[in-house]
XYZ file of C-alpha atoms in Angstrom:
764
model
C 0.000 0.000 0.000
C 1.079 3.628 -0.622
C 0.952 6.051 2.300
C -2.768 7.078 2.208
C -2.822 10.328 4.203
C -2.466 13.910 3.053
C 0.343 15.627 4.952
C 1.511 19.229 5.110
C 4.779 20.536 6.469
C 4.140 23.401 8.839
C 5.892 25.270 11.649
C 2.576 26.261 13.244
C 2.770 23.655 16.055
C 6.237 24.783 17.182
C 5.203 28.458 16.888
C 2.172 27.679 19.021
C 4.445 26.028 21.552
C 6.605 29.147 21.948
C 3.537 31.371 22.136
C 2.331 29.246 25.034
C 5.606 29.931 26.877
C 5.574 33.770 26.563
C 4.179 34.082 30.101
C 6.202 31.162 31.501
C 7.046 31.257 35.221
C 10.704 30.947 34.253
C 11.726 34.488 33.251
C 14.472 33.276 30.911
C 12.114 30.994 29.011
C 9.433 33.740 28.840
C 11.961 36.260 27.522
C 13.158 33.835 24.854
C 9.577 32.967 23.864
C 8.628 36.636 23.432
C 11.774 37.242 21.356
C 10.858 34.345 19.117
C 7.330 35.679 18.817
C 8.715 39.003 17.548
C 10.905 37.197 14.973
C 7.912 35.164 13.786
C 5.823 38.335 13.414
C 8.509 39.705 11.105
C 8.627 36.508 9.033
C 5.193 35.865 7.474
C 6.728 33.044 5.345
C 6.848 30.769 8.413
C 3.078 30.755 8.886
C 0.820 28.274 7.133
C 1.837 25.383 4.859
C 5.454 25.216 3.733
C 5.760 23.715 0.292
C 9.215 24.973 -0.556
C 12.051 23.718 1.630
C 14.389 26.322 0.130
C 12.504 28.927 2.160
C 13.540 27.143 5.363
C 17.169 26.947 4.301
C 17.264 30.674 3.512
C 15.853 31.500 6.923
C 17.885 28.985 8.907
C 18.479 31.379 11.864
C 14.796 31.537 12.729
C 14.353 27.810 12.132
C 17.250 27.043 14.480
C 15.769 29.332 17.106
C 12.352 27.680 16.853
C 13.895 24.211 16.992
C 15.699 24.913 20.258
C 12.540 23.530 21.900
C 13.416 20.025 20.763
C 17.094 20.228 19.776
C 19.064 21.257 22.896
C 22.236 23.125 21.901
C 24.308 21.293 24.535
C 23.791 17.900 22.855
C 23.325 19.092 19.267
C 26.742 17.775 18.151
C 26.112 14.284 19.592
C 22.388 13.575 19.210
C 21.062 11.737 16.169
C 17.848 13.704 15.629
C 16.022 15.251 12.706
C 12.756 16.974 11.807
C 10.714 15.676 8.842
C 7.366 16.515 7.288
C 4.602 14.452 8.956
C 5.463 10.791 8.336
C 7.444 11.677 5.234
C 11.106 11.039 4.330
C 12.585 14.489 3.714
C 14.370 16.259 6.558
C 14.316 20.058 6.813
C 16.323 20.303 10.024
C 18.738 17.853 11.657
C 21.813 17.357 13.784
C 25.118 16.626 11.997
C 25.071 13.002 13.199
C 21.522 12.519 11.872
C 22.615 13.751 8.455
C 25.650 11.470 8.538
C 23.749 8.372 9.628
C 20.336 8.596 7.973
C 20.271 11.131 5.118
C 21.501 10.943 1.554
C 22.808 13.891 -0.437
C 19.272 15.201 -1.157
C 18.380 15.062 2.554
C 16.050 12.152 1.980
C 15.980 9.392 4.602
C 17.944 6.354 3.448
C 16.030 3.158 2.903
C 16.893 0.902 5.878
C 18.349 -2.487 4.947
C 15.730 -4.282 7.034
C 12.638 -2.505 5.612
C 11.249 -2.140 2.124
C 9.210 0.940 1.110
C 5.853 -0.815 1.423
C 6.608 -2.069 4.935
C 7.595 1.469 5.958
C 4.319 2.863 4.598
C 2.331 0.297 6.566
C 4.258 1.021 9.741
C 3.791 4.809 9.457
C 0.081 4.472 8.587
C -0.359 2.481 11.781
C 1.331 5.277 13.762
C -0.950 7.850 12.111
C -4.071 5.942 13.124
C -2.868 5.747 16.718
C -2.273 9.519 16.566
C -5.791 10.073 15.182
C -7.337 8.011 17.996
C -5.331 9.947 20.554
C -5.858 13.551 19.276
C -9.333 13.268 17.746
C -11.048 10.606 19.877
C -9.053 10.813 23.111
C -8.239 7.097 22.998
C -4.651 6.251 23.856
C -3.437 2.858 22.659
C -0.138 1.390 23.855
C 2.765 2.591 21.737
C 4.229 0.247 19.179
C 7.596 -1.298 19.902
C 10.622 0.807 19.043
C 11.428 0.398 15.395
C 14.976 -0.694 14.529
C 16.677 0.666 11.396
C 19.644 -1.213 9.971
C 21.653 1.465 8.156
C 24.748 1.041 5.944
C 27.893 2.564 7.430
C 30.161 3.383 4.508
C 32.969 4.529 6.806
C 33.618 0.951 7.936
C 32.071 -0.830 4.960
C 29.414 -2.475 7.113
C 26.148 -1.541 8.843
C 24.823 -0.503 12.243
C 21.506 -0.781 14.098
C 19.556 2.217 15.424
C 16.459 2.400 17.556
C 14.145 5.031 16.044
C 11.665 7.068 18.067
C 8.891 9.052 16.267
C 7.841 12.103 18.265
C 4.495 13.419 16.948
C 3.991 16.169 19.539
C 4.256 18.768 16.747
C 1.787 17.102 14.390
C -1.803 18.376 14.347
C -4.652 16.238 13.012
C -7.410 18.057 11.114
C -10.759 16.434 10.372
C -12.024 17.035 6.835
C -15.803 17.357 6.910
C -17.823 15.461 9.478
C -15.882 13.394 12.029
C -16.518 9.671 11.610
C -18.413 8.227 14.561
C -16.772 5.412 16.533
C -18.630 3.391 19.133
C -16.880 1.934 22.173
C -17.261 -1.524 20.629
C -15.634 -0.373 17.381
C -12.710 1.198 19.260
C -12.260 -2.021 21.221
C -12.360 -3.984 17.973
C -9.745 -1.732 16.369
C -7.431 -1.969 19.389
C -7.346 -5.764 18.996
C -6.747 -5.611 15.240
C -3.805 -3.263 14.814
C -2.598 -5.182 11.742
C -5.977 -5.028 9.915
C -5.319 -2.029 7.616
C -8.559 -2.717 5.729
C -10.619 -2.472 8.938
C -8.999 0.794 10.036
C -9.425 2.355 6.592
C -13.105 1.347 6.550
C -13.932 2.885 9.947
C -11.506 5.836 9.658
C -11.191 6.722 5.938
C -7.824 8.488 5.316
C -9.558 11.152 3.235
C -11.298 12.403 6.410
C -8.011 13.431 8.060
C -5.103 15.721 7.234
C -1.770 15.940 9.080
C -0.016 19.258 9.580
C 3.272 20.027 11.318
C 6.372 17.825 11.544
C 7.777 14.727 13.237
C 10.937 14.527 15.265
C 12.987 11.379 14.604
C 15.452 10.461 17.314
C 17.939 7.623 16.748
C 19.900 5.716 19.352
C 22.743 3.407 18.370
C 21.663 -0.054 19.604
C 24.129 -2.007 17.512
C 25.721 -3.747 20.471
C 22.401 -4.834 22.006
C 21.001 -5.952 18.647
C 24.123 -7.887 17.696
C 24.165 -9.657 21.061
C 20.457 -10.469 20.667
C 21.004 -11.780 17.136
C 24.013 -13.812 18.253
C 21.897 -15.344 21.002
C 19.327 -16.606 18.510
C 21.934 -17.568 15.917
C 23.936 -19.623 18.363
C 20.836 -21.466 19.543
C 20.319 -22.914 16.075
C 21.192 -26.527 15.445
C 24.608 -27.185 13.872
C 25.283 -23.448 13.519
C 28.979 -23.971 14.266
C 29.253 -26.703 11.647
C 27.855 -24.708 8.724
C 30.414 -22.504 6.984
C 27.809 -19.989 5.740
C 26.368 -19.561 9.238
C 29.829 -19.043 10.704
C 30.480 -16.401 8.069
C 27.281 -14.588 9.104
C 28.290 -14.685 12.758
C 31.729 -13.395 11.835
C 30.112 -10.512 9.922
C 28.054 -9.553 12.970
C 31.166 -9.457 15.125
C 32.784 -7.203 12.538
C 29.830 -4.839 12.934
C 29.993 -5.033 16.731
C 33.682 -4.106 16.814
C 33.578 -1.823 13.767
C 36.403 -3.864 12.220
C 35.530 -4.907 8.651
C 38.405 -7.406 8.402
C 37.947 -9.137 11.756
C 38.429 -12.924 11.682
C 36.568 -15.355 13.931
C 37.943 -18.686 15.043
C 36.318 -21.268 17.307
C 37.983 -24.351 18.726
C 36.223 -26.972 20.847
C 38.120 -28.453 23.774
C 38.262 -32.248 23.812
C 38.473 -33.263 27.453
C 39.591 -36.798 26.639
C 42.367 -35.670 24.316
C 43.230 -32.714 26.565
C 43.525 -30.511 23.500
C 41.640 -28.011 21.355
C 40.215 -29.284 18.084
C 39.316 -27.225 15.040
C 35.642 -26.231 14.977
C 35.887 -24.137 11.834
C 37.586 -26.637 9.550
C 35.392 -25.772 6.554
C 36.308 -22.069 6.521
C 39.807 -22.309 8.018
C 39.206 -19.579 10.565
C 40.627 -21.292 13.618
C 44.089 -19.828 13.179
C 45.359 -20.894 16.613
C 44.403 -24.558 16.375
C 46.124 -24.789 13.005
C 49.274 -25.110 15.043
C 48.081 -28.534 16.194
C 48.975 -29.781 12.724
C 52.377 -28.106 12.784
C 54.787 -30.073 14.934
C 57.402 -27.309 14.857
C 54.955 -24.892 16.483
C 53.579 -27.447 18.911
C 55.520 -26.320 21.961
C 54.696 -22.646 21.431
C 51.037 -23.370 20.896
C 50.813 -25.521 23.999
C 52.524 -22.860 26.072
C 49.871 -20.331 25.069
C 46.834 -22.465 25.742
C 48.316 -23.792 28.981
C 48.601 -20.159 30.049
C 44.950 -19.627 29.108
C 43.871 -22.683 31.079
C 45.864 -21.538 34.076
C 44.901 -17.823 34.093
C 41.330 -18.326 32.795
C 41.407 -14.738 31.501
C 41.278 -13.578 27.861
C 44.689 -13.058 26.312
C 44.943 -9.724 24.470
C 47.724 -9.287 21.904
C 47.406 -5.819 20.355
C 50.621 -6.267 18.330
C 51.618 -9.836 17.503
C 54.997 -8.757 16.205
C 56.040 -7.101 19.482
C 54.208 -9.370 21.942
C 55.885 -11.834 24.285
C 55.098 -14.953 22.253
C 57.055 -18.106 21.386
C 58.832 -17.257 18.146
C 57.544 -20.268 16.230
C 53.958 -19.392 17.108
C 54.491 -15.687 16.334
C 55.692 -16.499 12.807
C 52.804 -18.883 12.206
C 50.202 -16.267 13.242
C 51.906 -13.503 11.270
C 51.957 -15.750 8.205
C 48.152 -15.827 8.433
C 48.031 -12.018 8.244
C 47.015 -11.594 11.886
C 48.550 -8.558 13.631
C 46.299 -8.229 16.696
C 44.266 -10.914 18.411
C 42.175 -11.851 21.447
C 42.012 -15.429 22.715
C 39.315 -16.275 25.268
C 38.401 -19.562 26.888
C 34.759 -20.651 26.633
C 33.731 -21.753 30.133
C 30.706 -23.938 30.828
C 30.263 -24.296 34.568
C 33.603 -25.428 35.944
C 34.646 -26.929 32.602
C 36.324 -25.445 29.553
C 34.427 -26.346 26.386
C 36.350 -24.352 23.828
C 38.380 -21.369 22.742
C 37.239 -18.190 20.966
C 39.707 -16.485 18.645
C 39.437 -12.979 17.213
C 42.079 -11.702 14.828
C 42.654 -8.556 12.783
C 45.252 -7.647 10.147
C 45.755 -4.243 11.807
C 47.854 -3.508 14.877
C 45.710 -2.173 17.737
C 42.356 -3.143 16.247
C 41.892 -5.448 19.249
C 43.064 -4.172 22.620
C 42.189 -4.153 26.317
C 39.129 -1.977 25.646
C 37.688 -4.766 23.483
C 37.501 -7.150 26.455
C 34.194 -5.692 27.709
C 32.471 -6.632 24.440
C 34.171 -10.030 24.358
C 32.922 -10.843 27.854
C 29.357 -10.049 26.720
C 29.227 -12.744 24.060
C 31.669 -15.378 25.371
C 28.872 -17.149 27.361
C 26.757 -17.364 24.178
C 29.538 -19.098 22.270
C 30.240 -21.380 25.246
C 26.631 -22.608 25.271
C 26.682 -23.078 21.481
C 29.957 -25.023 21.525
C 28.714 -27.212 24.379
C 25.421 -27.942 22.653
C 27.014 -28.528 19.260
C 29.616 -30.796 20.828
C 26.811 -32.795 22.436
C 24.913 -32.958 19.139
C 28.037 -34.111 17.291
C 28.625 -36.693 20.000
C 25.019 -37.851 19.629
C 25.507 -38.263 15.879
C 28.793 -40.068 16.453
C 27.092 -42.388 18.934
C 24.337 -43.005 16.368
C 27.001 -44.053 13.855
C 28.647 -46.267 16.470
C 25.318 -47.932 17.274
C 24.587 -48.398 13.569
C 28.016 -49.676 12.589
C 29.188 -51.413 15.748
C 27.926 -53.390 18.691
C 28.209 -52.224 22.309
C 31.695 -50.784 22.680
C 34.002 -51.613 25.556
C 34.968 -48.357 27.342
C 38.695 -48.992 26.836
C 38.274 -48.996 23.054
C 35.558 -46.374 22.784
C 38.003 -43.601 21.841
C 39.045 -45.456 18.687
C 35.466 -46.086 17.549
C 34.628 -42.445 18.298
C 37.527 -41.280 16.129
C 36.423 -43.570 13.316
C 32.814 -42.381 13.578
C 33.943 -38.734 13.643
C 36.082 -39.293 10.524
C 33.124 -40.900 8.761
C 30.842 -38.026 9.779
C 33.310 -35.487 8.379
C 33.519 -37.367 5.077
C 29.724 -37.429 4.828
C 29.469 -33.716 5.655
C 32.102 -32.989 3.005
C 29.778 -34.518 0.416
C 31.049 -38.095 0.238
C 27.723 -39.874 0.730
C 29.278 -43.248 -0.133
C 31.991 -42.996 2.502
C 32.618 -46.214 4.408
C 33.794 -46.854 7.924
C 37.552 -47.259 8.187
C 39.038 -50.543 9.416
C 39.511 -50.753 13.168
C 42.513 -52.899 14.039
C 44.523 -53.003 17.243
C 48.059 -54.293 16.747
C 50.497 -55.791 19.247
C 47.981 -56.779 21.912
C 48.477 -59.652 24.341
C 45.622 -62.139 24.843
C 44.558 -63.847 28.063
C 41.850 -66.506 28.044
C 40.234 -68.327 30.928
C 37.287 -70.652 31.409
C 35.345 -71.973 34.361
C 33.455 -74.953 32.945
C 30.725 -77.029 34.628
C 31.942 -80.611 34.519
C 29.461 -83.052 32.968
C 26.804 -80.412 32.403
C 25.573 -81.991 29.151
C 25.164 -85.408 30.818
C 23.441 -83.853 33.841
C 21.095 -81.880 31.604
C 20.127 -84.967 29.587
C 19.536 -86.960 32.783
C 17.265 -84.202 34.112
C 15.299 -84.032 30.857
C 15.100 -87.840 30.767
C 13.790 -88.032 34.351
C 11.151 -85.349 33.754
C 9.955 -87.042 30.552
C 9.703 -90.452 32.238
C 7.645 -88.968 35.084
C 5.455 -87.098 32.582
C 4.755 -90.244 30.575
C 4.183 -92.291 33.759
C 1.574 -89.816 34.986
C -0.162 -89.891 31.585
C -0.071 -93.709 31.564
C -1.823 -93.864 34.980
C -4.687 -91.728 33.646
C -5.000 -93.880 30.525
C -5.022 -97.140 32.546
C -7.669 -95.780 34.912
C -9.781 -94.597 31.977
C -9.735 -98.118 30.454
C -11.556 -99.354 33.528
C -14.551 -97.145 32.748
C -14.613 -96.837 28.980
C -13.636 -99.155 26.157
C -12.213 -96.852 23.541
C -9.715 -98.090 20.904
C -7.910 -94.758 21.155
C -7.066 -95.456 24.793
C -5.256 -98.680 23.864
C -3.380 -96.912 21.051
C -2.243 -94.103 23.356
C -1.193 -96.547 26.107
C 0.900 -98.389 23.526
C 2.558 -95.088 22.446
C 3.299 -94.064 26.050
C 4.732 -97.462 27.069
C 6.881 -97.635 23.946
C 8.461 -94.251 24.748
C 8.917 -95.146 28.415
C 10.947 -98.223 27.465
C 13.053 -96.213 25.011
C 13.682 -93.365 27.496
C 14.903 -95.791 30.176
C 17.644 -96.818 27.752
C 18.665 -93.185 27.188
C 17.432 -89.950 25.605
C 17.935 -89.148 21.932
C 18.023 -85.797 20.171
C 14.469 -84.731 19.370
C 12.813 -87.014 21.940
C 11.815 -84.140 24.194
C 10.085 -82.148 21.452
C 8.296 -85.065 19.794
C 7.025 -86.591 23.057
C 5.829 -83.260 24.422
C 4.061 -82.450 21.129
C 2.232 -85.830 21.154
C 1.118 -85.376 24.766
C -0.103 -81.849 24.099
C -2.011 -82.545 20.885
C -3.282 -86.123 21.378
C -3.293 -87.171 25.034
C -4.212 -84.036 27.009
C -7.272 -83.099 24.859
C -8.641 -86.585 25.637
C -8.144 -85.907 29.392
C -10.466 -82.933 29.108
C -13.159 -85.106 27.535
C -12.719 -87.877 30.128
C -12.813 -85.462 33.049
C -16.038 -83.918 31.776
C -17.876 -87.202 31.097
C -16.387 -89.568 33.722
C -16.414 -88.031 37.236
C -14.488 -91.023 38.646
C -11.414 -90.028 36.590
C -11.228 -86.456 37.862
C -8.915 -87.214 40.881
C -6.267 -88.961 38.762
C -6.493 -86.312 36.039
C -6.138 -83.589 38.709
C -3.006 -85.317 40.021
C -1.614 -85.303 36.480
C -2.153 -81.555 36.094
C -0.779 -80.797 39.569
C 2.600 -82.144 38.470
C 2.655 -80.098 35.254
C 4.347 -76.689 35.272
C 1.523 -74.186 34.485
C 3.724 -71.945 32.307
C 5.732 -74.561 30.404
C 3.049 -77.246 30.211
C 5.535 -80.047 31.072
C 6.931 -81.787 34.119
C 9.699 -79.385 35.118
C 11.342 -80.612 38.302
C 14.732 -82.204 37.687
C 15.511 -79.809 34.860
C 14.533 -76.874 37.057
C 16.899 -78.095 39.757
C 19.654 -78.498 37.172
C 19.116 -75.054 35.613
C 18.926 -73.352 39.013
C 22.186 -75.050 39.987
C 23.854 -73.949 36.744
C 22.510 -70.409 37.187
C 23.806 -70.179 40.747
C 27.277 -71.346 39.661
C 27.363 -69.021 36.639
C 26.105 -66.016 38.586
C 28.623 -66.624 41.353
C 31.500 -66.818 38.869
C 30.257 -63.876 36.730
C 29.554 -61.545 39.631
C 32.948 -62.204 41.196
C 34.706 -61.896 37.829
C 32.964 -58.587 37.068
C 33.788 -57.218 40.503
C 37.474 -58.095 40.190
C 37.610 -56.962 36.554
C 36.525 -53.492 37.602
C 39.527 -53.365 39.925
C 41.820 -54.728 37.206
C 40.792 -51.905 34.856
C 42.234 -49.488 37.405
C 45.604 -51.240 37.131
C 45.695 -50.720 33.375
C 42.833 -50.278 30.869
C 42.208 -53.367 28.741
C 39.550 -55.037 26.638
C 37.460 -57.590 28.525
C 34.600 -59.792 27.413
C 32.738 -62.528 29.248
C 30.424 -65.292 27.996
C 27.944 -67.446 29.901
C 27.084 -70.952 28.699
C 27.421 -74.032 30.902
C 30.142 -72.157 32.669
C 31.817 -68.800 32.183
C 34.584 -67.889 29.713
C 36.498 -64.631 29.562
C 38.882 -62.998 27.095
C 41.286 -60.167 27.829
C 43.378 -58.128 25.383
C 45.925 -55.615 26.627
C 48.474 -53.451 24.834
C 49.581 -49.944 23.912
C 47.350 -49.668 20.835
C 44.174 -50.147 22.887
C 44.638 -47.043 25.013
C 44.700 -43.466 23.821
C 46.935 -41.599 26.193
C 48.629 -43.998 28.612
C 52.047 -45.654 28.128
C 52.125 -49.455 28.212
C 54.783 -51.564 29.900
C 55.297 -55.333 30.210
C 54.840 -55.016 33.945
C 51.120 -54.376 33.336
C 50.868 -57.608 31.338
C 52.552 -59.606 34.089
C 50.290 -57.979 36.635
C 47.174 -59.012 34.675
C 48.437 -62.580 34.289
C 48.974 -62.915 38.033
C 45.592 -61.264 38.636
C 43.918 -63.803 36.318
C 45.525 -66.715 38.168
C 44.472 -65.319 41.550
C 40.896 -64.821 40.312
C 40.809 -68.373 38.918
C 41.936 -69.773 42.300
C 39.176 -67.883 44.057
C 36.583 -69.032 41.499
C 37.586 -72.657 42.153
C 37.210 -72.136 45.883
C 33.873 -70.346 45.662
C 32.254 -72.832 43.297
C 33.475 -75.772 45.433
C 31.934 -74.154 48.501
C 28.600 -73.953 46.660
C 28.348 -77.690 46.031
C 26.443 -78.431 49.247
C 23.838 -75.795 48.355
C 23.174 -77.054 44.823
C 20.075 -79.112 44.080
C 22.214 -80.957 41.523
C 25.783 -81.455 42.868
C 27.660 -79.942 39.938
C 31.389 -79.182 39.934
C 33.518 -76.738 37.957
C 36.889 -77.005 36.255
C 39.301 -74.120 35.688
C 41.402 -73.524 32.565
C 43.847 -70.797 31.505
C 45.370 -70.526 28.021
C 48.866 -68.993 28.013
C 49.902 -67.147 24.855
C 53.172 -65.258 25.092
C 53.241 -63.571 21.680
C 51.258 -60.407 20.845
C 48.690 -60.525 18.061
C 46.291 -58.194 16.230
C 42.543 -58.016 16.669
C 40.161 -56.582 14.074
C 36.578 -55.475 14.443
C 34.447 -57.531 12.043
C 31.674 -55.151 11.110
C 29.478 -57.837 9.565
C 29.599 -59.890 12.783
C 29.744 -56.880 15.087
C 32.551 -58.365 17.171
C 36.316 -58.597 17.496
C 38.340 -61.438 16.060
C 42.047 -62.126 15.768
C 43.578 -60.752 12.588
C 45.907 -62.632 10.269
C 46.435 -66.289 9.355
C 49.140 -66.891 11.976
C 46.926 -65.586 14.787
C 44.022 -67.834 13.755
C 45.810 -70.737 15.457
C 45.220 -69.035 18.799
C 41.449 -69.010 18.186
C 41.463 -72.651 17.135
C 43.290 -73.705 20.303
C 41.008 -71.584 22.460
C 37.909 -73.292 21.084
C 39.204 -76.862 21.490
C 41.350 -77.095 24.627
C 38.382 -77.631 26.952
C 38.240 -81.194 25.558
C 42.014 -81.767 25.753
C 43.293 -85.036 27.237
C 46.623 -86.031 28.768
C 48.980 -87.850 26.390
C 49.066 -91.601 26.962
C 46.287 -91.746 29.566
C 43.188 -90.349 27.850
C 42.404 -88.479 31.077
C 40.645 -85.112 30.707
C 43.098 -82.322 31.384
C 40.596 -80.214 33.315
C 39.528 -81.687 36.637
C 37.367 -80.319 39.481
C 39.473 -78.648 42.139
C 42.400 -78.115 39.766
C 43.643 -75.310 37.551
C 44.995 -76.329 34.142
C 47.328 -73.935 32.310
C 47.902 -74.741 28.625
C 50.934 -73.414 26.737
C 53.042 -74.093 23.640
C 56.484 -72.730 24.576
C 58.497 -73.800 27.605
C 59.523 -70.200 28.336
C 55.825 -69.288 28.658
C 55.461 -71.789 31.489
C 58.492 -70.400 33.337
C 56.731 -67.119 34.093
C 53.660 -68.903 35.415
C 55.765 -71.253 37.553
C 56.892 -68.148 39.445
C 53.274 -67.153 40.002
C 52.342 -70.661 41.106
C 55.272 -70.706 43.512
C 54.069 -67.411 44.975
C 50.500 -68.701 45.432
C 51.777 -71.916 46.971
C 53.664 -69.805 49.467
C 50.390 -68.045 50.274
C 48.851 -71.511 50.752
C 46.328 -71.012 47.971
C 47.675 -73.925 45.887
C 48.848 -77.401 46.800
C 52.624 -78.031 46.575
C 52.615 -80.487 43.674
C 52.617 -79.198 40.087
C 52.017 -81.610 37.200
C 53.819 -80.951 33.911
C 51.841 -82.705 31.169
C 51.877 -83.330 27.433
C 48.528 -83.243 25.657
C 47.061 -85.448 23.004
C 47.045 -83.847 19.548
C 44.016 -81.673 18.866
C 42.653 -81.005 15.400
C 44.568 -77.995 14.159
C 46.827 -77.840 17.219
C 49.554 -80.220 18.298
C 52.529 -80.142 20.627
C 50.613 -78.445 23.424
C 51.809 -78.707 27.016
C 50.090 -78.011 30.315
C 50.639 -77.338 33.970
C 48.077 -78.641 36.419
C 47.939 -77.678 40.065
C 45.397 -78.382 42.782
C 43.641 -75.561 44.595
C 43.518 -75.606 48.380
C 39.771 -75.590 48.938
């Protein structure tokens, strides 16, 4: 819409103001007002409408005198104020700063960058209507929010923000013809529909009103507040620190805030695990300080600077890089980037440091101690953004880890995180087909141990066999009793089936017997029991006895097997809980990879070595310590499981086995199987041995190597046994092991021959 009101520039309102002050109680003001009145009387051109601005310029002395009412001489050089025709864009009187900021060469108001002409017309029309309600109808609506103009600043090649106040005290509203009537309901309706231009124009036609006088525009520089407000909203956006265009926009706003058109912004996140800053602006190469991380020659100088920052926790101001007290290598690196003055500020989040903010300028002195006040205003905003973005990146990395990997052991998590981060960067750089890099840990030492339940398969089969025999016996009693009351051929057929299976089960259980027998009872025998119980009351007691022995959830006799499974569970839980408890302590000795499996017994694997840890040196003493720890734990497992025997419903026993492997190997994460496996053909032999030694027998005797109450230690090289003999000797001295140690040769295993073993009895 075009501006719809007729407006006339006039000095009548300001003349009327001075006339009203001619008898002012302040003698000075009254004297001045009367003097102005005399000047006005001698200048008839200043009365009525003013259509020619040249008249005002030729009579500037009188205009300046009149305008003293609203333009105080004391602040004239500093205020940003101007007088314009009512809601128009041509200024006839202004302060020097107003002309500099808002006017072009023809004294027209510049078009703000954040408003188009139509939006300005709408905004001013809304102000006019509020003025009409106030001066014509005596209805005062709340003022609109202060309007903000974004104005180009050609001195610095940027822009600034100004809050603009429209003072309409010197604008008179004249009604043309009859005043439009407005009811209270219509006024209420208008007040709730300020944005409905059509409604206002219908009830208050613009042709019925004319505006005469002038507006005073007063501007206040609010650049700092606006920039901080914009930064707040910008930095709350998702991934804002990962998008190069968004970082460029933030950098531009900081240039406006400081009035430095060539200011550079750098942001580095602090990685607590790596104890180092990492580049957060890699796509736009703005993080000039963290570039030194990739330059080994400048490493010491860089670390000295950020260690100082971490220690002082105060921004570091370098107004002249060339003359500052900096490590020479770092000075040359920064100067080579064209940076001559800089501010470095930590980004604190609570008690933690989440990052580093870098500001740099190519001009000496552009950034100095006076800049710190502004820096302190926005540092918290960047800290929150870096923290949130770091968390979001970590969430995305964890999503990749969950998608590509299985649950990750804490010791190795750093390596998977690095791999996921590298993949994320490739994807963000446009490589949508990027694949996860191989994850291999070289030169790691394996330890394997197993606590097996001796004869668990036999005990399980005996339990299943006993439950099936009882189940069939109970069914047979019902069928026999039913034959006494009813002669049904099906009863004879079912009795034959039950007796046949009873005879076969007493000779031993075969694979598939459990499923087939249970299925026959469920589908053929038990439906008949329901019929018999309904039609033959005499059979109900024996049928009830049958059902009382059946587990209500499983639908089978579940007594011996329940006792067996509870016994196995108690043994496994005892071993697992103790192993987990001790493993937590072992991790404190030196971080390592640990995995545990429950079957009929508990197995565990350990891998330890320098490549598994990120920032801790590895020494052979840690390996020896873990080996002794494993032996001690195995002794205690043997003692604890033996002590449980009297509490077990089925008197099961455990055997203990340790596989000694003196040479380091490599392990690789198999992404298809989501687990680790040894890497390389030579190392495969270790896996083969590990899977088969639980069935190993002593050469020449056929005796199982593993025996209840004993610990068996399998090895291939004599020198491997020597180390463990020292441990055994130590534990014998502590009276944890019996004095005798058996040195045995083992029968050849498929894929592994020439194995040897030590076997020693545990003092229970």
